[in-house]
Amino acid sequence: MWIVPEKEIAGLMTRAAAFDAVEQVFAAMAAGEARNFAVVREAIGHEDALYGFKGGFDRTGSTLGLKAGGYWPNNLARRGLINHQSTVFLFDPDTGQPRAMVGGNLLTALRTAAASAVSIRHLARADARVLGMIGAGHQAGFQLRAALEQRSFDKVIGWNRSPERLAGLRAIAEEAGIRFEAVDLPGMMQADVVITITSAFSPSLMADHVRPGAYIACMGTDTVGKQEVEAALLARATVFADEVAQSVTLGEAQHAVAQGALGAGDITPLGAVINGTHPGRVADDQVTLFDGTGVGLQDLAVAASVVERAIAKGGAVKFDI
Ligand code: NAD
């Protein structure tokens, strides 16, 4: 059994490898070759922690396992540790024996950014030039770096509830040689691609903040009750998701579905576009939208990729079990 500690992940994993792993697993999910298992999430009654498991099996990637972890709200203040903590466990699907244990904290950010990068590649207009960012928290920088690789953007615009936090995004854009402008929410009308990555429970981006032909990646809503965009925007857009079942229950689509403005049958798995069984964007003035809810198979895919890299390059420790 291999162990790849959290401290080794940054030196081993690349955005390109995360992109490939996530694109492949979305394709496998849409082809019926990979499935996510029911998510377990429990308040454990200790340290106010939320703890759970997200598991799945990908037959094409021969990847079986789970991500275990959750949210410990007191970690940072009391112990100087990050509040989100997770570890991925991989098993041999032929025997059930443990194959690897992999630090999951950085991988979670990389696989979430890879999901929106994959969605931009397949759903945004090829001539997109202005990238809009809504949110400037921990995930936002990862999202921005990955998105910038997908189109020839010449400007990044950003909005955050506390505007001073936009400095981090400005630095990333300028490091890439791209100008950055802080805007108000109606200013998102300039954007060809918008990424929403907040933990909000009420919408920031409204339907009339979005220009015809825009592409929106909704990446922050992963829980019942959270919401980043107006439900009317989903009714106006052609909607795609990582997994439709999650999108309608705990993703951004939950609100449009509850209002009767959208049904599960209106949402297409992004993997179908990757596989070529759905055309994706078909018109330049069409608004396309991806509901990225985050699935366990994404974690397993990037963890399997990092284990391969760690075995080849060093960075993994082997134990006989
Ligand atoms: P963070 O706490 O570092 O940042 C939160 C961001 O949300 C900040 O920009 C903050 O200003 C903004 N925000 C909070 N409340 C708001 C409100 N009411 N209105 C507008 N903006 C508000 O969090 P993070 O780690 O960057 O994560 C952001 C979101 O992404 C969270 O909801 C998290 O659960 C989610 N997430 C999703 C996935 C996925 O796979 N889809 C993966 C990881 C994280």
mmCIF file of C-alpha atoms and ligand atoms in Angstrom:
data_model
loop_
_atom_site.group_PDB
_atom_site.id
_atom_site.type_symbol
_atom_site.label_atom_id
_atom_site.label_comp_id
_atom_site.label_asym_id
_atom_site.label_seq_id
_atom_site.Cartn_x
_atom_site.Cartn_y
_atom_site.Cartn_z
ATOM 1 C CA MET A 1 0.000 0.000 0.000
ATOM 2 C CA TRP A 2 1.287 3.447 -0.947
ATOM 3 C CA ILE A 3 1.023 6.588 1.140
ATOM 4 C CA VAL A 4 1.340 9.981 -0.541
ATOM 5 C CA PRO A 5 1.418 12.620 2.209
ATOM 6 C CA GLU A 6 -0.238 16.006 1.827
ATOM 7 C CA LYS A 7 3.133 17.790 1.821
ATOM 8 C CA GLU A 8 4.199 15.941 -1.369
ATOM 9 C CA ILE A 9 1.125 16.786 -3.457
ATOM 10 C CA ALA A 10 2.177 20.287 -4.550
ATOM 11 C CA GLY A 11 5.436 18.952 -5.995
ATOM 12 C CA LEU A 12 3.763 16.030 -7.750
ATOM 13 C CA MET A 13 0.450 17.170 -9.211
ATOM 14 C CA THR A 14 0.065 19.543 -12.138
ATOM 15 C CA ARG A 15 -2.970 21.401 -13.439
ATOM 16 C CA ALA A 16 -2.631 19.501 -16.728
ATOM 17 C CA ALA A 17 -2.714 16.113 -14.973
ATOM 18 C CA ALA A 18 -5.725 17.167 -12.891
ATOM 19 C CA PHE A 19 -7.487 18.394 -16.043
ATOM 20 C CA ASP A 20 -6.941 15.073 -17.846
ATOM 21 C CA ALA A 21 -8.044 13.007 -14.831
ATOM 22 C CA VAL A 22 -11.261 15.007 -14.350
ATOM 23 C CA GLU A 23 -12.110 15.127 -18.054
ATOM 24 C CA GLN A 24 -11.715 11.338 -18.296
ATOM 25 C CA VAL A 25 -13.835 10.603 -15.257
ATOM 26 C CA PHE A 26 -16.654 12.937 -16.394
ATOM 27 C CA ALA A 27 -16.620 11.064 -19.713
ATOM 28 C CA ALA A 28 -16.736 7.694 -17.915
ATOM 29 C CA MET A 29 -19.642 8.855 -15.707
ATOM 30 C CA ALA A 30 -21.694 9.928 -18.740
ATOM 31 C CA ALA A 31 -20.930 6.650 -20.509
ATOM 32 C CA GLY A 32 -22.243 4.694 -17.502
ATOM 33 C CA GLU A 33 -18.768 3.306 -16.762
ATOM 34 C CA ALA A 34 -18.312 5.150 -13.481
ATOM 35 C CA ARG A 35 -20.687 5.905 -10.662
ATOM 36 C CA ASN A 36 -20.658 7.862 -7.435
ATOM 37 C CA PHE A 37 -22.016 6.236 -4.299
ATOM 38 C CA ALA A 38 -24.436 7.881 -1.889
ATOM 39 C CA VAL A 39 -22.703 10.621 0.094
ATOM 40 C CA VAL A 40 -22.516 10.357 3.889
ATOM 41 C CA ARG A 41 -22.228 13.651 5.791
ATOM 42 C CA GLU A 42 -22.680 13.802 9.563
ATOM 43 C CA ALA A 43 -22.340 16.382 12.330
ATOM 44 C CA ILE A 44 -20.261 14.298 14.750
ATOM 45 C CA GLY A 45 -21.154 16.293 17.869
ATOM 46 C CA HIS A 46 -17.488 17.074 18.586
ATOM 47 C CA GLU A 47 -15.540 20.258 17.701
ATOM 48 C CA ASP A 48 -18.630 21.336 15.657
ATOM 49 C CA ALA A 49 -17.174 19.141 12.917
ATOM 50 C CA LEU A 50 -18.942 17.889 9.799
ATOM 51 C CA TYR A 51 -17.495 14.591 8.645
ATOM 52 C CA GLY A 52 -18.353 12.330 5.734
ATOM 53 C CA PHE A 53 -17.462 10.073 2.831
ATOM 54 C CA LYS A 54 -17.735 10.476 -0.925
ATOM 55 C CA GLY A 55 -16.995 7.241 -2.765
ATOM 56 C CA GLY A 56 -17.324 5.682 -6.172
ATOM 57 C CA PHE A 57 -16.032 3.246 -8.757
ATOM 58 C CA ASP A 58 -14.666 4.026 -12.212
ATOM 59 C CA ARG A 59 -14.415 0.849 -14.286
ATOM 60 C CA THR A 60 -12.456 2.515 -17.108
ATOM 61 C CA GLY A 61 -9.865 3.993 -14.757
ATOM 62 C CA SER A 62 -9.965 0.915 -12.471
ATOM 63 C CA THR A 63 -10.406 3.310 -9.558
ATOM 64 C CA LEU A 64 -12.331 2.346 -6.439
ATOM 65 C CA GLY A 65 -12.298 4.266 -3.200
ATOM 66 C CA LEU A 66 -13.518 7.176 -1.164
ATOM 67 C CA LYS A 67 -12.610 10.593 0.139
ATOM 68 C CA ALA A 68 -13.113 10.899 3.885
ATOM 69 C CA GLY A 69 -13.066 14.186 5.703
ATOM 70 C CA GLY A 70 -15.014 17.365 6.153
ATOM 71 C CA TYR A 71 -14.966 20.665 7.983
ATOM 72 C CA TRP A 72 -13.482 21.448 11.428
ATOM 73 C CA PRO A 73 -14.385 25.107 12.031
ATOM 74 C CA ASN A 74 -11.993 25.587 14.966
ATOM 75 C CA ASN A 75 -8.844 24.265 13.303
ATOM 76 C CA LEU A 76 -7.383 27.540 12.113
ATOM 77 C CA ALA A 77 -7.998 29.558 15.266
ATOM 78 C CA ARG A 78 -7.044 26.841 17.753
ATOM 79 C CA ARG A 79 -4.390 24.829 15.949
ATOM 80 C CA GLY A 80 -3.175 26.783 12.913
ATOM 81 C CA LEU A 81 -4.553 24.031 10.636
ATOM 82 C CA ILE A 82 -6.866 24.553 7.677
ATOM 83 C CA ASN A 83 -10.530 23.941 8.459
ATOM 84 C CA HIS A 84 -11.248 21.668 5.478
ATOM 85 C CA GLN A 85 -9.475 18.332 5.987
ATOM 86 C CA SER A 86 -9.688 15.302 3.742
ATOM 87 C CA THR A 87 -7.861 12.094 2.835
ATOM 88 C CA VAL A 88 -8.443 9.832 -0.176
ATOM 89 C CA PHE A 89 -8.309 6.036 0.136
ATOM 90 C CA LEU A 90 -7.963 3.885 -2.997
ATOM 91 C CA PHE A 91 -8.621 0.146 -3.169
ATOM 92 C CA ASP A 92 -7.760 -2.543 -5.701
ATOM 93 C CA PRO A 93 -11.106 -3.207 -7.437
ATOM 94 C CA ASP A 94 -10.031 -6.800 -8.204
ATOM 95 C CA THR A 95 -9.266 -7.789 -4.606
ATOM 96 C CA GLY A 96 -10.561 -5.078 -2.262
ATOM 97 C CA GLN A 97 -7.073 -4.616 -0.824
ATOM 98 C CA PRO A 98 -6.034 -1.053 0.029
ATOM 99 C CA ARG A 99 -3.895 0.476 -2.720
ATOM 100 C CA ALA A 100 -3.141 3.973 -1.455
ATOM 101 C CA MET A 101 -3.835 6.694 1.075
ATOM 102 C CA VAL A 102 -3.405 10.195 -0.336
ATOM 103 C CA GLY A 103 -3.583 13.669 1.240
ATOM 104 C CA GLY A 104 -6.751 15.252 -0.147
ATOM 105 C CA ASN A 105 -6.602 18.932 0.823
ATOM 106 C CA LEU A 106 -4.715 20.459 -2.105
ATOM 107 C CA LEU A 107 -6.168 17.825 -4.449
ATOM 108 C CA THR A 108 -9.688 19.074 -3.647
ATOM 109 C CA ALA A 109 -8.825 22.576 -4.862
ATOM 110 C CA LEU A 110 -7.015 21.240 -7.941
ATOM 111 C CA ARG A 111 -9.844 18.908 -8.960
ATOM 112 C CA THR A 112 -12.469 21.629 -8.439
ATOM 113 C CA ALA A 113 -10.482 24.055 -10.593
ATOM 114 C CA ALA A 114 -9.957 21.289 -13.156
ATOM 115 C CA ALA A 115 -13.720 20.711 -13.338
ATOM 116 C CA SER A 116 -14.417 24.308 -14.266
ATOM 117 C CA ALA A 117 -11.459 24.354 -16.677
ATOM 118 C CA VAL A 118 -12.841 21.234 -18.409
ATOM 119 C CA SER A 119 -16.259 22.892 -18.587
ATOM 120 C CA ILE A 120 -14.792 26.087 -20.089
ATOM 121 C CA ARG A 121 -12.947 24.051 -22.711
ATOM 122 C CA HIS A 122 -16.165 22.330 -23.800
ATOM 123 C CA LEU A 123 -18.836 25.008 -23.302
ATOM 124 C CA ALA A 124 -17.390 28.523 -23.658
ATOM 125 C CA ARG A 125 -17.132 30.361 -26.955
ATOM 126 C CA ALA A 126 -13.750 29.812 -28.618
ATOM 127 C CA ASP A 127 -13.293 33.601 -28.936
ATOM 128 C CA ALA A 128 -13.918 34.373 -25.224
ATOM 129 C CA ARG A 129 -11.704 37.300 -24.139
ATOM 130 C CA VAL A 130 -13.054 38.576 -20.789
ATOM 131 C CA LEU A 131 -13.091 36.296 -17.730
ATOM 132 C CA GLY A 132 -15.285 37.266 -14.765
ATOM 133 C CA MET A 133 -14.627 36.002 -11.233
ATOM 134 C CA ILE A 134 -17.297 36.132 -8.500
ATOM 135 C CA GLY A 135 -15.710 35.244 -5.165
ATOM 136 C CA ALA A 136 -12.146 35.645 -3.947
ATOM 137 C CA GLY A 137 -11.765 33.016 -1.226
ATOM 138 C CA HIS A 138 -9.470 29.991 -0.962
ATOM 139 C CA GLN A 139 -10.728 28.251 -4.138
ATOM 140 C CA ALA A 140 -10.833 31.344 -6.339
ATOM 141 C CA GLY A 141 -7.102 31.579 -7.098
ATOM 142 C CA PHE A 142 -6.993 27.924 -8.174
ATOM 143 C CA GLN A 143 -10.047 28.530 -10.365
ATOM 144 C CA LEU A 144 -8.506 31.589 -11.999
ATOM 145 C CA ARG A 145 -5.154 29.942 -12.794
ATOM 146 C CA ALA A 146 -6.848 26.920 -14.378
ATOM 147 C CA ALA A 147 -9.364 29.017 -16.354
ATOM 148 C CA LEU A 148 -6.684 31.294 -17.828
ATOM 149 C CA GLU A 149 -5.198 28.257 -19.607
ATOM 150 C CA GLN A 150 -8.423 27.551 -21.520
ATOM 151 C CA ARG A 151 -8.891 30.631 -23.714
ATOM 152 C CA SER A 152 -6.865 33.661 -24.885
ATOM 153 C CA PHE A 153 -8.261 35.963 -22.206
ATOM 154 C CA ASP A 154 -7.043 39.563 -22.335
ATOM 155 C CA LYS A 155 -8.883 40.854 -19.256
ATOM 156 C CA VAL A 156 -10.046 39.501 -15.894
ATOM 157 C CA ILE A 157 -12.837 41.260 -14.026
ATOM 158 C CA GLY A 158 -13.686 40.420 -10.427
ATOM 159 C CA TRP A 159 -16.343 40.997 -7.784
ATOM 160 C CA ASN A 160 -16.206 39.935 -4.153
ATOM 161 C CA ARG A 161 -18.409 40.819 -1.175
ATOM 162 C CA SER A 162 -15.301 42.222 0.536
ATOM 163 C CA PRO A 163 -13.509 43.922 -2.376
ATOM 164 C CA GLU A 164 -10.110 44.055 -0.609
ATOM 165 C CA ARG A 165 -9.798 40.277 -1.075
ATOM 166 C CA LEU A 166 -9.672 40.800 -4.856
ATOM 167 C CA ALA A 167 -5.976 41.732 -4.498
ATOM 168 C CA GLY A 168 -5.034 38.046 -4.645
ATOM 169 C CA LEU A 169 -6.862 37.564 -7.951
ATOM 170 C CA ARG A 170 -5.382 40.762 -9.364
ATOM 171 C CA ALA A 171 -1.883 39.465 -8.562
ATOM 172 C CA ILE A 172 -2.551 36.139 -10.327
ATOM 173 C CA ALA A 173 -3.960 37.862 -13.428
ATOM 174 C CA GLU A 174 -1.125 40.387 -13.610
ATOM 175 C CA GLU A 175 1.477 37.647 -13.109
ATOM 176 C CA ALA A 176 -0.028 36.044 -16.233
ATOM 177 C CA GLY A 177 0.287 39.395 -18.072
ATOM 178 C CA ILE A 178 -3.471 40.033 -18.070
ATOM 179 C CA ARG A 179 -5.083 43.227 -16.828
ATOM 180 C CA PHE A 180 -7.506 43.063 -13.910
ATOM 181 C CA GLU A 181 -10.469 45.274 -13.089
ATOM 182 C CA ALA A 182 -12.711 45.218 -10.002
ATOM 183 C CA VAL A 183 -16.358 45.610 -11.073
ATOM 184 C CA ASP A 184 -19.833 45.720 -9.565
ATOM 185 C CA LEU A 185 -22.169 42.824 -10.329
ATOM 186 C CA PRO A 186 -23.873 44.471 -13.360
ATOM 187 C CA GLY A 187 -20.308 44.951 -14.668
ATOM 188 C CA MET A 188 -20.219 41.158 -15.238
ATOM 189 C CA MET A 189 -22.135 41.983 -18.452
ATOM 190 C CA GLN A 190 -18.670 42.435 -20.054
ATOM 191 C CA ALA A 191 -17.669 38.845 -19.329
ATOM 192 C CA ASP A 192 -17.603 36.046 -21.901
ATOM 193 C CA VAL A 193 -16.928 33.504 -19.136
ATOM 194 C CA VAL A 194 -17.992 33.890 -15.486
ATOM 195 C CA ILE A 195 -16.884 31.610 -12.633
ATOM 196 C CA THR A 196 -18.889 31.821 -9.398
ATOM 197 C CA ILE A 197 -17.027 30.437 -6.382
ATOM 198 C CA THR A 198 -18.629 31.751 -3.203
ATOM 199 C CA SER A 199 -20.278 30.134 -0.193
ATOM 200 C CA ALA A 200 -23.346 32.393 -0.508
ATOM 201 C CA PHE A 201 -26.914 31.409 0.378
ATOM 202 C CA SER A 202 -28.522 34.035 -1.860
ATOM 203 C CA PRO A 203 -27.810 34.930 -5.487
ATOM 204 C CA SER A 204 -25.166 37.455 -6.532
ATOM 205 C CA LEU A 205 -25.233 37.026 -10.321
ATOM 206 C CA MET A 206 -28.619 37.909 -11.809
ATOM 207 C CA ALA A 207 -29.925 36.878 -15.214
ATOM 208 C CA ASP A 208 -29.633 40.451 -16.504
ATOM 209 C CA HIS A 209 -25.935 40.608 -15.500
ATOM 210 C CA VAL A 210 -25.103 38.087 -18.224
ATOM 211 C CA ARG A 211 -24.541 38.863 -21.899
ATOM 212 C CA PRO A 212 -25.820 36.690 -24.756
ATOM 213 C CA GLY A 213 -23.244 34.028 -25.641
ATOM 214 C CA ALA A 214 -21.715 33.972 -22.157
ATOM 215 C CA TYR A 215 -20.637 30.856 -20.340
ATOM 216 C CA ILE A 216 -21.141 30.535 -16.552
ATOM 217 C CA ALA A 217 -19.372 27.954 -14.342
ATOM 218 C CA CYS A 218 -21.210 27.747 -11.002
ATOM 219 C CA MET A 219 -18.684 26.114 -8.690
ATOM 220 C CA GLY A 220 -19.555 27.237 -5.153
ATOM 221 C CA THR A 221 -22.951 25.665 -4.517
ATOM 222 C CA ASP A 222 -22.407 22.169 -3.127
ATOM 223 C CA THR A 223 -24.971 22.054 -0.303
ATOM 224 C CA VAL A 224 -28.722 22.344 0.132
ATOM 225 C CA GLY A 225 -29.602 26.044 0.545
ATOM 226 C CA LYS A 226 -26.502 27.607 -1.022
ATOM 227 C CA GLN A 227 -27.094 29.796 -4.082
ATOM 228 C CA GLU A 228 -24.863 31.985 -6.271
ATOM 229 C CA VAL A 229 -26.953 32.831 -9.335
ATOM 230 C CA GLU A 230 -30.558 33.815 -9.904
ATOM 231 C CA ALA A 231 -32.783 30.848 -10.748
ATOM 232 C CA ALA A 232 -34.013 32.769 -13.823
ATOM 233 C CA LEU A 233 -30.484 32.490 -15.251
ATOM 234 C CA LEU A 234 -30.730 28.705 -15.264
ATOM 235 C CA ALA A 235 -34.110 28.929 -16.970
ATOM 236 C CA ARG A 236 -32.509 31.119 -19.667
ATOM 237 C CA ALA A 237 -29.357 29.012 -20.110
ATOM 238 C CA THR A 238 -28.570 25.589 -21.528
ATOM 239 C CA VAL A 239 -27.570 23.772 -18.339
ATOM 240 C CA PHE A 240 -24.878 21.114 -17.882
ATOM 241 C CA ALA A 241 -23.672 19.437 -14.690
ATOM 242 C CA ASP A 242 -21.032 17.069 -13.398
ATOM 243 C CA GLU A 243 -23.811 14.828 -12.034
ATOM 244 C CA VAL A 244 -27.466 15.617 -12.659
ATOM 245 C CA ALA A 245 -28.729 13.913 -9.462
ATOM 246 C CA GLN A 246 -26.527 16.181 -7.324
ATOM 247 C CA SER A 247 -27.215 19.256 -9.421
ATOM 248 C CA VAL A 248 -30.975 19.112 -8.784
ATOM 249 C CA THR A 249 -30.693 18.310 -5.071
ATOM 250 C CA LEU A 250 -27.709 20.256 -3.715
ATOM 251 C CA GLY A 251 -26.234 22.114 -6.692
ATOM 252 C CA GLU A 252 -27.062 25.482 -8.196
ATOM 253 C CA ALA A 253 -30.004 23.950 -10.097
ATOM 254 C CA GLN A 254 -31.836 23.086 -6.838
ATOM 255 C CA HIS A 255 -33.524 26.522 -6.771
ATOM 256 C CA ALA A 256 -34.707 26.590 -10.403
ATOM 257 C CA VAL A 257 -35.972 23.023 -9.963
ATOM 258 C CA ALA A 258 -37.847 23.958 -6.758
ATOM 259 C CA GLN A 259 -39.475 26.863 -8.631
ATOM 260 C CA GLY A 260 -40.498 24.576 -11.489
ATOM 261 C CA ALA A 261 -38.376 26.558 -13.951
ATOM 262 C CA LEU A 262 -36.060 23.625 -14.731
ATOM 263 C CA GLY A 263 -36.297 19.836 -14.573
ATOM 264 C CA ALA A 264 -33.656 17.114 -14.281
ATOM 265 C CA GLY A 265 -34.381 16.254 -17.927
ATOM 266 C CA ASP A 266 -33.232 19.752 -18.966
ATOM 267 C CA ILE A 267 -29.734 19.179 -17.557
ATOM 268 C CA THR A 268 -27.016 17.383 -19.532
ATOM 269 C CA PRO A 269 -23.981 15.675 -17.998
ATOM 270 C CA LEU A 270 -20.842 17.489 -19.170
ATOM 271 C CA GLY A 271 -19.383 14.057 -19.938
ATOM 272 C CA ALA A 272 -21.903 13.673 -22.770
ATOM 273 C CA VAL A 273 -20.346 16.708 -24.461
ATOM 274 C CA ILE A 274 -16.845 15.318 -23.852
ATOM 275 C CA ASN A 275 -17.950 11.979 -25.366
ATOM 276 C CA GLY A 276 -19.558 13.711 -28.354
ATOM 277 C CA THR A 277 -23.043 12.351 -27.623
ATOM 278 C CA HIS A 278 -24.357 15.884 -26.957
ATOM 279 C CA PRO A 279 -23.341 18.863 -29.130
ATOM 280 C CA GLY A 280 -22.822 21.252 -26.177
ATOM 281 C CA ARG A 281 -22.915 24.883 -27.335
ATOM 282 C CA VAL A 282 -24.664 25.184 -30.697
ATOM 283 C CA ALA A 283 -25.017 28.973 -31.161
ATOM 284 C CA ASP A 284 -22.810 32.011 -30.538
ATOM 285 C CA ASP A 285 -25.550 33.846 -28.638
ATOM 286 C CA GLN A 286 -26.515 30.849 -26.466
ATOM 287 C CA VAL A 287 -25.907 31.153 -22.720
ATOM 288 C CA THR A 288 -24.355 27.923 -21.432
ATOM 289 C CA LEU A 289 -24.000 27.116 -17.727
ATOM 290 C CA PHE A 290 -22.215 24.354 -15.782
ATOM 291 C CA ASP A 291 -23.372 23.306 -12.316
ATOM 292 C CA GLY A 292 -20.176 21.919 -10.726
ATOM 293 C CA THR A 293 -21.349 20.264 -7.533
ATOM 294 C CA GLY A 294 -18.212 18.219 -6.877
ATOM 295 C CA VAL A 295 -18.303 14.419 -6.921
ATOM 296 C CA GLY A 296 -16.209 11.775 -5.162
ATOM 297 C CA LEU A 297 -15.006 10.299 -8.472
ATOM 298 C CA GLN A 298 -13.169 13.562 -9.197
ATOM 299 C CA ASP A 299 -11.202 13.086 -5.977
ATOM 300 C CA LEU A 300 -10.445 9.457 -6.764
ATOM 301 C CA ALA A 301 -9.338 10.352 -10.305
ATOM 302 C CA VAL A 302 -6.813 12.985 -9.220
ATOM 303 C CA ALA A 303 -5.627 10.812 -6.328
ATOM 304 C CA ALA A 304 -5.006 7.874 -8.692
ATOM 305 C CA SER A 305 -3.102 10.217 -10.999
ATOM 306 C CA VAL A 306 -0.943 11.522 -8.147
ATOM 307 C CA VAL A 307 -0.162 7.985 -6.931
ATOM 308 C CA GLU A 308 1.088 7.076 -10.434
ATOM 309 C CA ARG A 309 3.248 10.181 -10.498
ATOM 310 C CA ALA A 310 4.526 9.579 -6.969
ATOM 311 C CA ILE A 311 5.536 5.999 -7.746
ATOM 312 C CA ALA A 312 7.330 7.121 -10.920
ATOM 313 C CA LYS A 313 9.047 10.205 -9.460
ATOM 314 C CA GLY A 314 9.378 9.389 -5.755
ATOM 315 C CA GLY A 315 7.231 10.936 -3.048
ATOM 316 C CA ALA A 316 5.224 7.836 -2.164
ATOM 317 C CA VAL A 317 6.025 5.595 0.807
ATOM 318 C CA LYS A 318 5.285 1.861 0.459
ATOM 319 C CA PHE A 319 4.004 -0.308 3.304
ATOM 320 C CA ASP A 320 3.422 -4.052 3.173
ATOM 321 C CA ILE A 321 0.014 -4.905 4.525
HETATM 322 P P1 NAD B 1 -13.829 30.673 1.386
HETATM 323 O O1 NAD B 1 -14.479 30.656 2.713
HETATM 324 O O2 NAD B 1 -12.347 30.724 1.296
HETATM 325 O O3 NAD B 1 -14.403 31.890 0.520
HETATM 326 C C1 NAD B 1 -15.787 32.144 0.492
HETATM 327 C C2 NAD B 1 -16.103 33.144 -0.603
HETATM 328 O O4 NAD B 1 -17.530 33.335 -0.621
HETATM 329 C C3 NAD B 1 -15.499 34.530 -0.370
HETATM 330 O O5 NAD B 1 -15.174 35.090 -1.621
HETATM 331 C C4 NAD B 1 -16.651 35.296 0.271
HETATM 332 O O6 NAD B 1 -16.564 36.688 0.054
HETATM 333 C C5 NAD B 1 -17.819 34.724 -0.496
HETATM 334 N N1 NAD B 1 -19.085 34.871 0.198
HETATM 335 C C6 NAD B 1 -19.433 34.361 1.399
HETATM 336 N N2 NAD B 1 -20.711 34.693 1.698
HETATM 337 C C7 NAD B 1 -21.174 35.431 0.666
HETATM 338 C C8 NAD B 1 -22.418 36.064 0.378
HETATM 339 N N3 NAD B 1 -23.429 35.992 1.228
HETATM 340 N N4 NAD B 1 -22.539 36.718 -0.792
HETATM 341 C C9 NAD B 1 -21.519 36.785 -1.673
HETATM 342 N N5 NAD B 1 -20.322 36.194 -1.455
HETATM 343 C C10 NAD B 1 -20.151 35.541 -0.298
HETATM 344 O O7 NAD B 1 -14.396 29.383 0.618
HETATM 345 P P2 NAD B 1 -13.735 28.566 -0.586
HETATM 346 O O8 NAD B 1 -12.880 27.464 -0.038
HETATM 347 O O9 NAD B 1 -13.168 29.502 -1.588
HETATM 348 O O10 NAD B 1 -15.046 27.831 -1.173
HETATM 349 C C11 NAD B 1 -16.042 28.585 -1.859
HETATM 350 C C12 NAD B 1 -17.235 27.694 -2.091
HETATM 351 O O11 NAD B 1 -16.878 26.608 -2.942
HETATM 352 C C13 NAD B 1 -17.811 27.051 -0.828
HETATM 353 O O12 NAD B 1 -19.222 27.110 -0.893
HETATM 354 C C14 NAD B 1 -17.327 25.606 -0.916
HETATM 355 O O13 NAD B 1 -18.170 24.716 -0.210
HETATM 356 C C15 NAD B 1 -17.408 25.415 -2.405
HETATM 357 N N6 NAD B 1 -16.617 24.291 -2.945
HETATM 358 C C16 NAD B 1 -17.158 23.619 -3.983
HETATM 359 C C17 NAD B 1 -16.471 22.568 -4.525
HETATM 360 C C18 NAD B 1 -17.045 21.835 -5.705
HETATM 361 O O14 NAD B 1 -16.554 20.765 -6.068
HETATM 362 N N7 NAD B 1 -18.042 22.381 -6.357
HETATM 363 C C19 NAD B 1 -15.217 22.201 -4.028
HETATM 364 C C20 NAD B 1 -14.669 22.945 -2.989
HETATM 365 C C21 NAD B 1 -15.377 24.007 -2.454
#
